[in-house]
Amino acid sequence: ILSTSTMGMKATGSFNMEVSPYGKSEANTTFPLEAGETVTISAVYSPSNASMDFGLVDSDGVFHYFNVTNGSVDKTIRVSESGHYTFAVRNNSGNTVRVSGFVNY
């Protein structure tokens, strides 16, 4: 789900996924982040009226996310604790949603 290319200390991962109704999809790789580091998520999805949560799952399994309802997202998350994180998307609608975009960390 998440392919990466590294440039120095930062990396960009692209993703293209389908998320089933009321389901959650997680990347198959984790990445280490230090407290205070940021991750930017840029994506579009269809249908655009779906309610979607985009964010990171920490090493304790807690999903840190923001909700989007307009078909596109370009937001940055700052992590408060060092650890390994996994990018995840949750679909809060009754339709399968197609999502594609990039994660920069």
Coordinates of C-alpha atoms in Angstrom, one line a residue:
I1 CA 0.0 0.0 0.0
L2 CA 2.8 2.4 0.8
S3 CA 5.8 2.6 -1.4
T4 CA 8.6 5.0 -0.3
S5 CA 11.5 6.8 -1.8
T6 CA 14.0 8.4 0.6
M7 CA 15.7 11.7 0.1
G8 CA 18.0 12.5 2.9
M9 CA 16.2 12.1 6.2
K10 CA 12.8 12.6 4.7
A11 CA 10.7 10.2 2.7
T12 CA 7.6 10.3 0.5
G13 CA 5.2 7.4 0.3
S14 CA 2.5 7.1 -2.4
F15 CA -0.6 5.1 -1.8
N16 CA -3.6 4.0 -3.8
M17 CA -6.3 2.0 -2.0
E18 CA -9.9 1.0 -1.7
V19 CA -11.4 1.2 1.8
S20 CA -14.5 -0.8 2.4
P21 CA -17.6 0.6 4.0
Y22 CA -17.0 1.4 7.6
G23 CA -13.5 -0.2 7.3
K24 CA -10.0 0.9 8.0
S25 CA -6.9 0.4 5.8
E26 CA -3.3 0.6 7.1
A27 CA 0.0 0.8 5.3
N28 CA 2.0 -2.4 5.5
T29 CA 5.1 -0.6 6.7
T30 CA 5.9 1.6 9.8
F31 CA 8.3 4.5 10.1
P32 CA 10.1 5.9 13.1
L33 CA 9.3 9.5 14.1
E34 CA 10.8 11.6 16.9
A35 CA 8.6 13.8 19.1
G36 CA 7.8 17.0 17.3
E37 CA 8.3 15.6 13.8
T38 CA 5.5 16.1 11.3
V39 CA 3.8 14.0 8.6
T40 CA 2.0 15.6 5.8
I41 CA -0.9 13.7 4.1
S42 CA -2.1 14.9 0.6
A43 CA -4.9 12.8 -1.0
V44 CA -8.0 12.8 -3.0
Y45 CA -10.9 10.3 -2.7
S46 CA -14.1 9.3 -4.4
P47 CA -17.0 9.5 -3.7
S48 CA -16.1 13.0 -2.5
N49 CA -19.0 13.2 0.0
A50 CA -17.7 10.3 2.1
S51 CA -16.6 11.0 5.7
M52 CA -13.0 9.8 6.0
D53 CA -10.4 9.8 8.8
F54 CA -6.8 10.2 7.8
G55 CA -3.9 9.8 10.3
L56 CA -1.3 7.7 12.0
V57 CA -1.5 4.6 14.2
D58 CA 1.1 4.7 17.0
S59 CA 3.0 1.7 18.5
D60 CA 0.2 1.3 21.1
G61 CA -2.4 1.0 18.4
V62 CA -4.0 4.4 19.0
F63 CA -5.3 6.1 15.8
H64 CA -4.4 9.8 15.7
Y65 CA -6.5 11.3 12.9
F66 CA -8.4 14.2 11.4
N67 CA -11.8 13.9 9.7
V68 CA -12.3 15.0 6.1
T69 CA -15.7 15.2 4.2
N70 CA -15.0 17.1 0.9
G71 CA -13.0 14.6 -1.2
S72 CA -9.5 15.9 -0.7
V73 CA -7.0 16.4 2.1
D74 CA -3.7 18.3 2.5
K75 CA -2.9 18.4 6.3
T76 CA 0.1 17.9 8.6
I77 CA 0.2 16.0 11.8
R78 CA 2.8 16.7 14.5
V79 CA 3.6 13.7 16.7
S80 CA 4.0 14.3 20.4
E81 CA 5.8 11.1 21.2
S82 CA 8.7 9.3 19.6
G83 CA 7.9 5.9 18.2
H84 CA 7.0 3.8 15.1
Y85 CA 3.9 5.0 13.2
T86 CA 1.7 3.5 10.5
F87 CA -0.3 5.6 8.0
A88 CA -4.0 4.7 8.1
V89 CA -7.4 5.7 6.5
R90 CA -10.8 5.0 8.0
N91 CA -14.0 5.1 6.0
N92 CA -17.0 6.3 8.0
S93 CA -19.5 5.9 5.1
G94 CA -21.6 3.0 3.7
N95 CA -19.8 3.1 0.3
T96 CA -16.4 1.7 -0.8
V97 CA -14.1 4.7 -1.2
R98 CA -11.1 4.9 -3.5
V99 CA -8.2 6.9 -2.1
S100 CA -4.9 8.0 -3.6
G101 CA -2.2 10.4 -2.6
F102 CA 1.1 10.9 -0.8
V103 CA 2.5 10.8 2.7
N104 CA 5.6 12.9 3.4
Y105 CA 7.5 12.2 6.6

